[in-house]
Amino acid sequence: MEIEIATIGGYEAVGRQMTAVRAGNDVVIFDMGLNLSKVLIHDNVETERMHSLDLIDMGAIPDDRVMSELEGDVKAIVPTHGHLDHIGAISKLAHRYDAPIVATPYTIELVKGQLEGEQKFGVDNDLVTMSGGESMEIGDGVELEFVHVTHSIIDAINPVLHTPEGAIVYGLDKRIDHDPVLEDPFDMKRFREIGREGEGVLCYIEDTTNAVKKGRTPSESIARHHLRDTLKSMEDYTGGIVATTFSSHISRVSSLVEFAKEIGRQPILLGRSMEHYSGAAERMGYVDFPDNLGMFGHRKSVDRAFKRIMNEGKGNFLPIVTGHQGEPRAMLTRMGRGETPFELEDGDKVIFSARIIPEPTNEGQRYQAEQLLQMQGARIYDEIHVSGHLSQEGHYQMLDALQPQNVIPAHQSMEGYAPYVELAEGMGYDVGRDLHVTRNGNRIQLVE
Ligand SMILES: [Zn+2]
């Protein structure tokens, strides 16, 4: 059976992930993501109204024109998890393919949110849910399996396409977490089995985001302990405490909510995306928030909540807000500019349960936001966080478990690939032979 991989997006920078695998006449697409930084540098761009080709020209969504060179039929579109760089282009591209979107329940829920906001295209692909540990038939001798992984969003999987020539493992995005906060541990046992079964692994496509980092990425439970210790240190403080984290990081949000209660404060989630991600997780039963948890998205209701906090005393509440990257329109930045009813005073605490995404726009915006907060006397607690991506020893473990015949590094720039290439070369792989460093828009024929 002919096996071919099209590296469509996310092979030159982090963002706008998209890869297609062809096994004989059956094609499966993995991820259809957005590169948000390419959108945000333009003022007042409303992607909801924009045409795909304009967004492709901006570098915001994958250039899927290479798909016309692939023979066979697309049988499924498979987003691996709900981060925007993996699902954000579905509303712009999926309608071009007569295929269902297959993902885990929480990811499907977030895809639905994307499709509801779309104003240019009518996307009516079937939405099919499949959980980690489950499989479905794609074609003759071709099967799709979801392996449960741990990442900075719940319900993430690595899809595996089983073919008569061996398995194709699509390894974006994950860390190996044996003690995660809201869900099951990483399914290493299944990856080891896949490495030994049948024809073994023909190809492994890997998330190389953190390949430059030595050692292994710690568990989410480490960030949870760090967070609890930090909040405990503030237990006697009677003024304002504000926390921010990734809205989509439900495990982290739930830890913040829990520890707010422990120090005698009422947690309140504020901001549109906080309400969006946490609301979906609560509705679907992934998390059990306390009954009195306030959750407000719209500007007016957020301002009302802030007024209530000021009236009843800042010391009774822990607002958990958007703005961990210093995004100009996010809640925390507005608080820094004094645009909300919440008044910061000398000694008030601001907790960033996040790391700055290393990208010049974020770095500048985050710097500005922190300056604005500090000018009002806020004390900053930074980097109470662990990464969602594998470091070097995690990469070593995955290659050791899967023993893939071919490896394709992804989710990075050329510079970012270098440490992964060195690691893989140290394990016997060779660039140009079985280690395929590639760019967007290429096709790699693995079996002719
Ligand atoms: Zn991700």
Short mmCIF file of C-alpha atoms and ligand atoms in Angstrom, two decimals:
data_model
loop_
_atom_site.label_atom_id
_atom_site.label_comp_id
_atom_site.label_asym_id
_atom_site.label_seq_id
_atom_site.Cartn_x
_atom_site.Cartn_y
_atom_site.Cartn_z
CA MET A 1 0.00 0.00 0.00
CA GLU A 2 1.34 3.44 -0.91
CA ILE A 3 1.90 5.65 2.13
CA GLU A 4 2.44 9.36 1.77
CA ILE A 5 2.55 12.27 4.24
CA ALA A 6 1.72 15.87 3.28
CA THR A 7 3.21 18.38 5.73
CA ILE A 8 0.77 21.22 5.18
CA GLY A 9 1.12 23.62 8.11
CA GLY A 10 3.07 24.07 11.33
CA TYR A 11 6.37 22.87 9.90
CA GLU A 12 7.96 26.33 9.74
CA ALA A 13 6.71 27.80 13.02
CA VAL A 14 4.42 26.89 15.91
CA GLY A 15 0.83 27.54 14.80
CA ARG A 16 -1.59 26.56 11.98
CA GLN A 17 -0.92 22.83 12.28
CA MET A 18 -2.15 20.57 9.48
CA THR A 19 -0.87 17.22 8.19
CA ALA A 20 -2.44 14.70 5.82
CA VAL A 21 -1.63 11.00 5.67
CA ARG A 22 -2.55 8.94 2.62
CA ALA A 23 -2.73 5.16 2.96
CA GLY A 24 -3.64 3.77 -0.47
CA ASN A 25 -6.85 5.58 -1.44
CA ASP A 26 -7.70 6.74 2.06
CA VAL A 27 -6.59 10.13 3.37
CA VAL A 28 -6.85 11.35 6.97
CA ILE A 29 -6.19 14.96 7.92
CA PHE A 30 -4.69 15.67 11.34
CA ASP A 31 -5.38 19.16 12.76
CA MET A 32 -6.52 22.37 11.01
CA GLY A 33 -5.11 25.17 13.11
CA LEU A 34 -4.77 28.92 13.25
CA ASN A 35 -1.62 30.97 13.78
CA LEU A 36 -3.16 33.61 16.03
CA SER A 37 -0.07 35.85 16.10
CA LYS A 38 -0.43 36.39 12.33
CA VAL A 39 -3.96 37.65 12.98
CA LEU A 40 -3.28 39.82 16.02
CA ILE A 41 -0.54 41.93 14.39
CA HIS A 42 -3.23 43.44 12.16
CA ASP A 43 -5.57 45.94 13.78
CA ASN A 44 -9.27 45.11 13.76
CA VAL A 45 -9.08 41.91 11.74
CA GLU A 46 -12.26 39.91 12.15
CA THR A 47 -11.37 36.43 10.98
CA GLU A 48 -15.02 35.36 11.29
CA ARG A 49 -15.83 37.33 8.14
CA MET A 50 -12.69 36.58 6.14
CA HIS A 51 -12.19 34.31 3.15
CA SER A 52 -9.85 31.31 3.40
CA LEU A 53 -7.50 32.51 0.67
CA ASP A 54 -6.93 35.87 2.38
CA LEU A 55 -6.18 34.07 5.64
CA ILE A 56 -3.81 31.70 3.81
CA ASP A 57 -2.00 34.71 2.31
CA MET A 58 -1.65 36.21 5.81
CA GLY A 59 -0.05 32.97 7.02
CA ALA A 60 -2.89 32.60 9.51
CA ILE A 61 -4.31 29.24 8.35
CA PRO A 62 -2.67 26.28 6.55
CA ASP A 63 -2.21 26.52 2.80
CA ASP A 64 -4.08 23.32 1.94
CA ARG A 65 -3.74 23.69 -1.85
CA VAL A 66 -1.20 20.83 -1.77
CA MET A 67 -4.17 18.56 -1.00
CA SER A 68 -5.20 18.70 -4.68
CA GLU A 69 -1.99 16.80 -5.52
CA LEU A 70 -2.88 13.93 -3.18
CA GLU A 71 -4.78 11.05 -4.74
CA GLY A 72 -7.55 9.33 -2.80
CA ASP A 73 -10.44 10.56 -0.68
CA VAL A 74 -10.35 12.35 2.62
CA LYS A 75 -12.08 10.03 5.10
CA ALA A 76 -11.72 12.02 8.34
CA ILE A 77 -10.53 15.34 9.75
CA VAL A 78 -9.00 14.69 13.16
CA PRO A 79 -8.15 17.56 15.51
CA THR A 80 -5.98 16.23 18.35
CA HIS A 81 -7.11 18.69 21.04
CA GLY A 82 -8.93 21.99 21.46
CA HIS A 83 -6.08 24.52 21.23
CA LEU A 84 -6.63 27.11 18.50
CA ASP A 85 -3.41 26.23 16.67
CA HIS A 86 -5.03 22.80 16.11
CA ILE A 87 -8.73 23.59 15.58
CA GLY A 88 -8.81 27.30 14.63
CA ALA A 89 -8.93 26.79 10.84
CA ILE A 90 -11.65 24.12 10.77
CA SER A 91 -14.32 26.78 10.20
CA LYS A 92 -12.39 28.03 7.15
CA LEU A 93 -11.22 24.78 5.51
CA ALA A 94 -13.28 21.76 6.61
CA HIS A 95 -16.20 22.47 4.24
CA ARG A 96 -13.90 21.77 1.29
CA TYR A 97 -13.72 18.09 2.30
CA ASP A 98 -16.58 15.62 2.28
CA ALA A 99 -15.51 14.01 5.54
CA PRO A 100 -16.55 13.94 9.20
CA ILE A 101 -14.64 15.72 11.94
CA VAL A 102 -13.60 13.07 14.46
CA ALA A 103 -12.36 14.11 17.90
CA THR A 104 -12.76 13.58 21.64
CA PRO A 105 -15.95 14.98 23.26
CA TYR A 106 -14.37 18.13 24.76
CA THR A 107 -12.52 18.91 21.52
CA ILE A 108 -15.75 18.46 19.51
CA GLU A 109 -17.51 20.87 21.90
CA LEU A 110 -14.82 23.50 21.23
CA VAL A 111 -15.02 22.85 17.47
CA LYS A 112 -18.77 23.50 17.68
CA GLY A 113 -17.98 26.87 19.28
CA GLN A 114 -15.67 27.69 16.36
CA LEU A 115 -18.30 26.73 13.78
CA GLU A 116 -21.02 28.77 15.50
CA GLY A 117 -18.87 31.90 15.32
CA GLU A 118 -18.10 31.48 11.61
CA GLN A 119 -19.82 34.03 9.39
CA LYS A 120 -18.37 33.40 5.93
CA PHE A 121 -18.73 29.68 5.33
CA GLY A 122 -21.42 27.17 6.13
CA VAL A 123 -19.55 24.21 7.59
CA ASP A 124 -21.81 21.18 7.92
CA ASN A 125 -19.32 18.30 8.18
CA ASP A 126 -20.59 15.57 10.53
CA LEU A 127 -19.15 15.80 14.04
CA VAL A 128 -18.18 12.42 15.43
CA THR A 129 -16.91 11.85 18.98
CA MET A 130 -14.37 9.17 19.83
CA SER A 131 -12.48 8.93 23.13
CA GLY A 132 -8.91 7.94 23.96
CA GLY A 133 -8.58 4.14 23.81
CA GLU A 134 -11.15 3.78 21.00
CA SER A 135 -10.72 2.95 17.30
CA MET A 136 -12.67 3.22 14.04
CA GLU A 137 -12.31 1.72 10.59
CA ILE A 138 -11.21 4.20 7.94
CA GLY A 139 -10.85 1.93 4.90
CA ASP A 140 -9.74 -1.52 3.82
CA GLY A 141 -7.04 -2.52 6.32
CA VAL A 142 -6.77 1.04 7.63
CA GLU A 143 -7.84 1.86 11.18
CA LEU A 144 -7.76 5.05 13.26
CA GLU A 145 -6.98 4.75 16.98
CA PHE A 146 -6.93 7.47 19.66
CA VAL A 147 -4.29 7.10 22.38
CA HIS A 148 -4.91 9.20 25.50
CA VAL A 149 -2.14 11.75 26.19
CA THR A 150 -1.66 14.52 28.75
CA HIS A 151 -1.30 18.14 27.66
CA SER A 152 -2.27 21.62 28.91
CA ILE A 153 -5.89 21.04 27.89
CA ILE A 154 -8.14 18.13 28.88
CA ASP A 155 -9.18 15.30 26.53
CA ALA A 156 -6.08 15.42 24.29
CA ILE A 157 -5.14 12.39 22.19
CA ASN A 158 -2.46 11.27 19.75
CA PRO A 159 -4.13 9.66 16.74
CA VAL A 160 -2.56 6.53 15.28
CA LEU A 161 -3.35 5.39 11.74
CA HIS A 162 -2.81 1.63 11.49
CA THR A 163 -1.97 0.50 7.94
CA PRO A 164 -0.70 -2.79 6.47
CA GLU A 165 2.73 -1.08 6.18
CA GLY A 166 2.86 -0.17 9.87
CA ALA A 167 1.45 2.51 12.15
CA ILE A 168 1.63 6.26 11.55
CA VAL A 169 1.72 7.98 14.96
CA TYR A 170 0.80 11.67 14.94
CA GLY A 171 2.45 12.90 18.14
CA LEU A 172 1.18 16.50 18.58
CA ASP A 173 0.88 17.87 21.45
CA LYS A 174 1.76 16.21 24.76
CA ARG A 175 3.87 15.74 27.84
CA ILE A 176 4.25 12.47 29.72
CA ASP A 177 2.31 13.06 32.95
CA HIS A 178 1.87 10.17 35.40
CA ASP A 179 0.07 12.32 37.99
CA PRO A 180 -2.18 14.76 36.12
CA VAL A 181 -4.84 16.79 37.91
CA LEU A 182 -8.24 16.12 36.34
CA GLU A 183 -7.76 13.11 34.10
CA ASP A 184 -6.09 9.76 33.51
CA PRO A 185 -2.30 9.44 33.31
CA PHE A 186 -0.48 9.35 29.97
CA ASP A 187 -1.01 5.99 28.21
CA MET A 188 2.65 4.95 27.83
CA LYS A 189 1.69 1.28 27.94
CA ARG A 190 -0.28 1.60 24.69
CA PHE A 191 2.56 3.41 22.89
CA ARG A 192 4.95 0.60 23.91
CA GLU A 193 2.49 -1.97 22.54
CA ILE A 194 2.11 -0.06 19.25
CA GLY A 195 5.91 -0.05 18.91
CA ARG A 196 5.98 -3.87 19.07
CA GLU A 197 2.76 -4.85 17.28
CA GLY A 198 2.54 -6.11 13.66
CA GLU A 199 4.76 -4.13 11.34
CA GLY A 200 5.71 -1.70 14.12
CA VAL A 201 5.69 2.06 13.57
CA LEU A 202 6.32 3.23 10.01
CA CYS A 203 6.40 6.92 10.89
CA TYR A 204 6.30 9.14 13.97
CA ILE A 205 5.41 12.82 13.55
CA GLU A 206 6.52 14.63 16.71
CA ASP A 207 5.75 17.86 18.59
CA THR A 208 9.27 19.28 19.02
CA THR A 209 8.21 22.53 20.77
CA ASN A 210 10.45 22.03 23.81
CA ALA A 211 13.19 19.86 22.28
CA VAL A 212 15.75 22.45 23.41
CA LYS A 213 14.92 21.79 27.09
CA LYS A 214 16.96 19.20 28.99
CA GLY A 215 15.45 16.68 31.38
CA ARG A 216 11.76 15.96 31.55
CA THR A 217 8.71 18.20 31.81
CA PRO A 218 7.20 17.98 35.30
CA SER A 219 3.65 16.88 36.01
CA GLU A 220 0.68 19.25 36.30
CA SER A 221 0.60 18.24 39.98
CA ILE A 222 3.86 20.22 40.43
CA ALA A 223 2.20 23.42 39.17
CA ARG A 224 -0.72 22.60 41.47
CA HIS A 225 1.57 22.35 44.54
CA HIS A 226 3.36 25.55 43.55
CA LEU A 227 0.02 27.30 43.23
CA ARG A 228 -1.27 26.04 46.57
CA ASP A 229 1.93 27.12 48.36
CA THR A 230 1.76 30.57 46.73
CA LEU A 231 -1.88 31.12 47.69
CA LYS A 232 -1.28 29.81 51.23
CA SER A 233 1.46 32.44 51.59
CA MET A 234 -1.24 35.06 50.96
CA GLU A 235 -3.77 33.63 53.41
CA ASP A 236 -3.44 36.52 55.89
CA TYR A 237 -3.52 39.24 53.25
CA THR A 238 -6.80 41.14 53.36
CA GLY A 239 -6.44 43.13 50.12
CA GLY A 240 -6.85 42.17 46.48
CA ILE A 241 -5.49 38.99 44.90
CA VAL A 242 -5.99 38.40 41.17
CA ALA A 243 -4.94 35.31 39.21
CA THR A 244 -4.64 34.67 35.48
CA THR A 245 -3.99 31.54 33.44
CA PHE A 246 -4.79 29.98 30.06
CA SER A 247 -8.60 29.91 29.81
CA SER A 248 -8.42 26.51 28.11
CA HIS A 249 -6.29 25.04 30.93
CA ILE A 250 -9.18 23.54 32.87
CA SER A 251 -6.94 21.58 35.28
CA ARG A 252 -5.19 24.80 36.30
CA VAL A 253 -8.41 26.80 36.57
CA SER A 254 -9.89 24.08 38.77
CA SER A 255 -6.80 24.15 41.07
CA LEU A 256 -7.14 27.95 41.37
CA VAL A 257 -10.84 27.61 42.23
CA GLU A 258 -10.08 24.96 44.86
CA PHE A 259 -7.28 26.92 46.58
CA ALA A 260 -9.26 30.16 46.56
CA LYS A 261 -11.79 28.35 48.77
CA GLU A 262 -8.98 27.03 50.98
CA ILE A 263 -7.82 30.55 51.81
CA GLY A 264 -11.38 31.72 52.40
CA ARG A 265 -12.02 33.59 49.16
CA GLN A 266 -14.82 33.18 46.66
CA PRO A 267 -13.42 32.38 43.20
CA ILE A 268 -14.94 34.23 40.23
CA LEU A 269 -14.06 33.50 36.58
CA LEU A 270 -14.05 36.66 34.47
CA GLY A 271 -13.65 37.14 30.72
CA ARG A 272 -15.29 35.74 27.61
CA SER A 273 -12.87 32.87 27.02
CA MET A 274 -12.84 31.90 30.73
CA GLU A 275 -16.58 31.47 30.53
CA HIS A 276 -16.35 29.65 27.18
CA TYR A 277 -13.83 26.92 28.11
CA SER A 278 -14.79 26.42 31.77
CA GLY A 279 -18.51 26.56 31.01
CA ALA A 280 -18.13 23.77 28.44
CA ALA A 281 -15.99 21.64 30.80
CA GLU A 282 -18.51 22.02 33.62
CA ARG A 283 -21.55 21.29 31.41
CA MET A 284 -19.86 18.13 30.14
CA GLY A 285 -18.91 16.91 33.61
CA TYR A 286 -15.12 17.13 33.25
CA VAL A 287 -14.93 19.32 36.34
CA ASP A 288 -17.11 19.84 39.38
CA PHE A 289 -17.02 23.50 40.31
CA PRO A 290 -18.58 24.72 43.59
CA ASP A 291 -22.16 25.98 43.28
CA ASN A 292 -21.28 29.55 44.21
CA LEU A 293 -18.59 29.90 41.53
CA GLY A 294 -19.32 33.06 39.56
CA MET A 295 -18.59 32.87 35.83
CA PHE A 296 -19.05 36.02 33.74
CA GLY A 297 -18.10 36.67 30.12
CA HIS A 298 -19.91 39.73 28.85
CA ARG A 299 -18.46 43.15 29.56
CA LYS A 300 -21.48 44.42 31.51
CA SER A 301 -21.77 41.38 33.76
CA VAL A 302 -18.00 41.43 34.35
CA ASP A 303 -18.18 45.07 35.44
CA ARG A 304 -21.10 44.27 37.72
CA ALA A 305 -19.04 41.48 39.32
CA PHE A 306 -16.11 43.87 39.84
CA LYS A 307 -18.44 46.42 41.49
CA ARG A 308 -19.73 43.73 43.81
CA ILE A 309 -16.15 42.75 44.72
CA MET A 310 -15.33 46.40 45.54
CA ASN A 311 -18.52 46.80 47.61
CA GLU A 312 -18.18 43.58 49.60
CA GLY A 313 -14.40 43.84 50.04
CA LYS A 314 -11.58 42.64 47.75
CA GLY A 315 -10.37 40.34 50.54
CA ASN A 316 -13.41 38.09 50.10
CA PHE A 317 -12.76 37.18 46.47
CA LEU A 318 -10.25 35.71 44.04
CA PRO A 319 -10.96 36.93 40.50
CA ILE A 320 -9.49 34.52 37.91
CA VAL A 321 -9.17 36.53 34.72
CA THR A 322 -7.94 36.45 31.12
CA GLY A 323 -4.75 38.25 30.08
CA HIS A 324 -1.79 36.02 31.03
CA GLN A 325 0.08 37.09 27.88
CA GLY A 326 -0.74 40.78 28.38
CA GLU A 327 -3.23 40.75 25.49
CA PRO A 328 -4.33 44.41 25.14
CA ARG A 329 -8.07 43.70 25.26
CA ALA A 330 -7.95 41.03 27.98
CA MET A 331 -9.30 41.56 31.49
CA LEU A 332 -6.02 41.82 33.39
CA THR A 333 -4.61 44.43 30.99
CA ARG A 334 -7.82 46.44 31.34
CA MET A 335 -7.44 46.20 35.12
CA GLY A 336 -3.86 47.48 34.74
CA ARG A 337 -5.09 50.45 32.71
CA GLY A 338 -7.72 51.22 35.35
CA GLU A 339 -10.56 50.50 32.91
CA THR A 340 -12.51 48.26 35.27
CA PRO A 341 -14.23 49.06 38.60
CA PHE A 342 -11.59 46.90 40.36
CA GLU A 343 -9.07 49.23 42.01
CA LEU A 344 -5.58 47.86 42.60
CA GLU A 345 -3.70 49.16 45.62
CA ASP A 346 -0.16 48.95 47.00
CA GLY A 347 0.62 45.37 47.96
CA ASP A 348 -2.19 43.68 45.98
CA LYS A 349 -1.04 40.41 44.42
CA VAL A 350 -1.19 39.35 40.78
CA ILE A 351 -0.52 35.66 40.05
CA PHE A 352 0.52 34.64 36.53
CA SER A 353 -0.07 30.88 36.38
CA ALA A 354 1.43 30.87 32.89
CA ARG A 355 4.67 31.35 31.06
CA ILE A 356 5.20 34.02 28.41
CA ILE A 357 4.90 32.31 25.01
CA PRO A 358 8.33 33.18 23.59
CA GLU A 359 7.31 35.38 20.72
CA PRO A 360 8.14 39.11 20.36
CA THR A 361 4.50 40.33 20.33
CA ASN A 362 3.67 38.44 23.54
CA GLU A 363 6.87 39.49 25.25
CA GLY A 364 6.20 43.17 24.54
CA GLN A 365 2.55 43.05 25.52
CA ARG A 366 3.23 41.12 28.70
CA TYR A 367 5.96 43.62 29.66
CA GLN A 368 3.53 46.50 29.20
CA ALA A 369 0.78 44.80 31.22
CA GLU A 370 3.15 44.07 34.11
CA GLN A 371 4.40 47.67 34.10
CA LEU A 372 0.84 48.98 34.26
CA LEU A 373 0.02 46.66 37.18
CA GLN A 374 3.20 47.52 39.05
CA MET A 375 2.61 51.25 38.62
CA GLN A 376 -0.49 50.72 40.74
CA GLY A 377 1.53 48.93 43.41
CA ALA A 378 0.79 45.31 42.45
CA ARG A 379 3.21 42.55 43.48
CA ILE A 380 3.82 40.11 40.61
CA TYR A 381 4.05 36.31 41.07
CA ASP A 382 5.27 34.94 37.75
CA GLU A 383 5.61 31.52 36.09
CA ILE A 384 3.58 29.33 38.42
CA HIS A 385 3.37 26.89 35.57
CA VAL A 386 4.61 23.71 33.91
CA SER A 387 4.78 23.25 30.15
CA GLY A 388 2.37 21.05 28.20
CA HIS A 389 5.13 19.81 25.89
CA LEU A 390 7.80 17.11 26.12
CA SER A 391 11.40 17.97 26.94
CA GLN A 392 14.43 15.97 25.74
CA GLU A 393 14.04 12.91 27.98
CA GLY A 394 10.37 12.63 27.06
CA HIS A 395 11.38 12.67 23.39
CA TYR A 396 13.99 9.99 24.09
CA GLN A 397 11.37 7.82 25.85
CA MET A 398 8.90 8.14 22.99
CA LEU A 399 11.45 7.18 20.31
CA ASP A 400 12.61 4.31 22.51
CA ALA A 401 9.04 3.06 23.02
CA LEU A 402 7.86 3.41 19.40
CA GLN A 403 11.08 2.50 17.54
CA PRO A 404 9.74 4.28 14.42
CA GLN A 405 11.24 3.55 11.00
CA ASN A 406 10.83 7.23 10.02
CA VAL A 407 10.62 10.41 12.09
CA ILE A 408 9.20 13.80 11.05
CA PRO A 409 9.79 16.68 13.51
CA ALA A 410 6.91 19.21 13.59
CA HIS A 411 5.49 22.16 15.55
CA GLN A 412 8.66 24.27 15.34
CA SER A 413 10.86 26.50 13.22
CA MET A 414 14.02 25.29 11.50
CA GLU A 415 16.03 26.62 14.45
CA GLY A 416 13.72 24.83 16.88
CA TYR A 417 14.20 21.49 15.07
CA ALA A 418 17.99 21.49 15.60
CA PRO A 419 18.07 20.07 19.15
CA TYR A 420 15.55 17.37 18.20
CA VAL A 421 17.60 16.42 15.14
CA GLU A 422 20.68 16.03 17.35
CA LEU A 423 18.77 13.87 19.82
CA ALA A 424 17.35 11.65 17.05
CA GLU A 425 20.76 11.39 15.35
CA GLY A 426 22.18 10.26 18.67
CA MET A 427 19.65 7.41 18.53
CA GLY A 428 20.75 6.30 15.05
CA TYR A 429 18.49 8.33 12.76
CA ASP A 430 19.94 10.22 9.79
CA VAL A 431 18.67 13.41 8.15
CA GLY A 432 17.82 12.59 4.53
CA ARG A 433 17.43 8.86 5.23
CA ASP A 434 14.83 8.26 7.95
CA LEU A 435 14.75 11.64 9.73
CA HIS A 436 12.73 14.00 7.54
CA VAL A 437 13.23 17.69 8.32
CA THR A 438 10.69 19.41 6.11
CA ARG A 439 8.73 22.60 5.44
CA ASN A 440 5.09 23.52 4.87
CA GLY A 441 3.58 22.25 1.61
CA ASN A 442 5.78 19.19 1.08
CA ARG A 443 4.93 15.55 0.39
CA ILE A 444 6.98 12.67 1.72
CA GLN A 445 6.46 9.29 0.06
CA LEU A 446 7.25 6.60 2.65
CA VAL A 447 6.08 3.52 0.74
CA GLU A 448 5.82 3.54 -3.07
ZN ZN B 1 -1.62 22.29 22.28
#
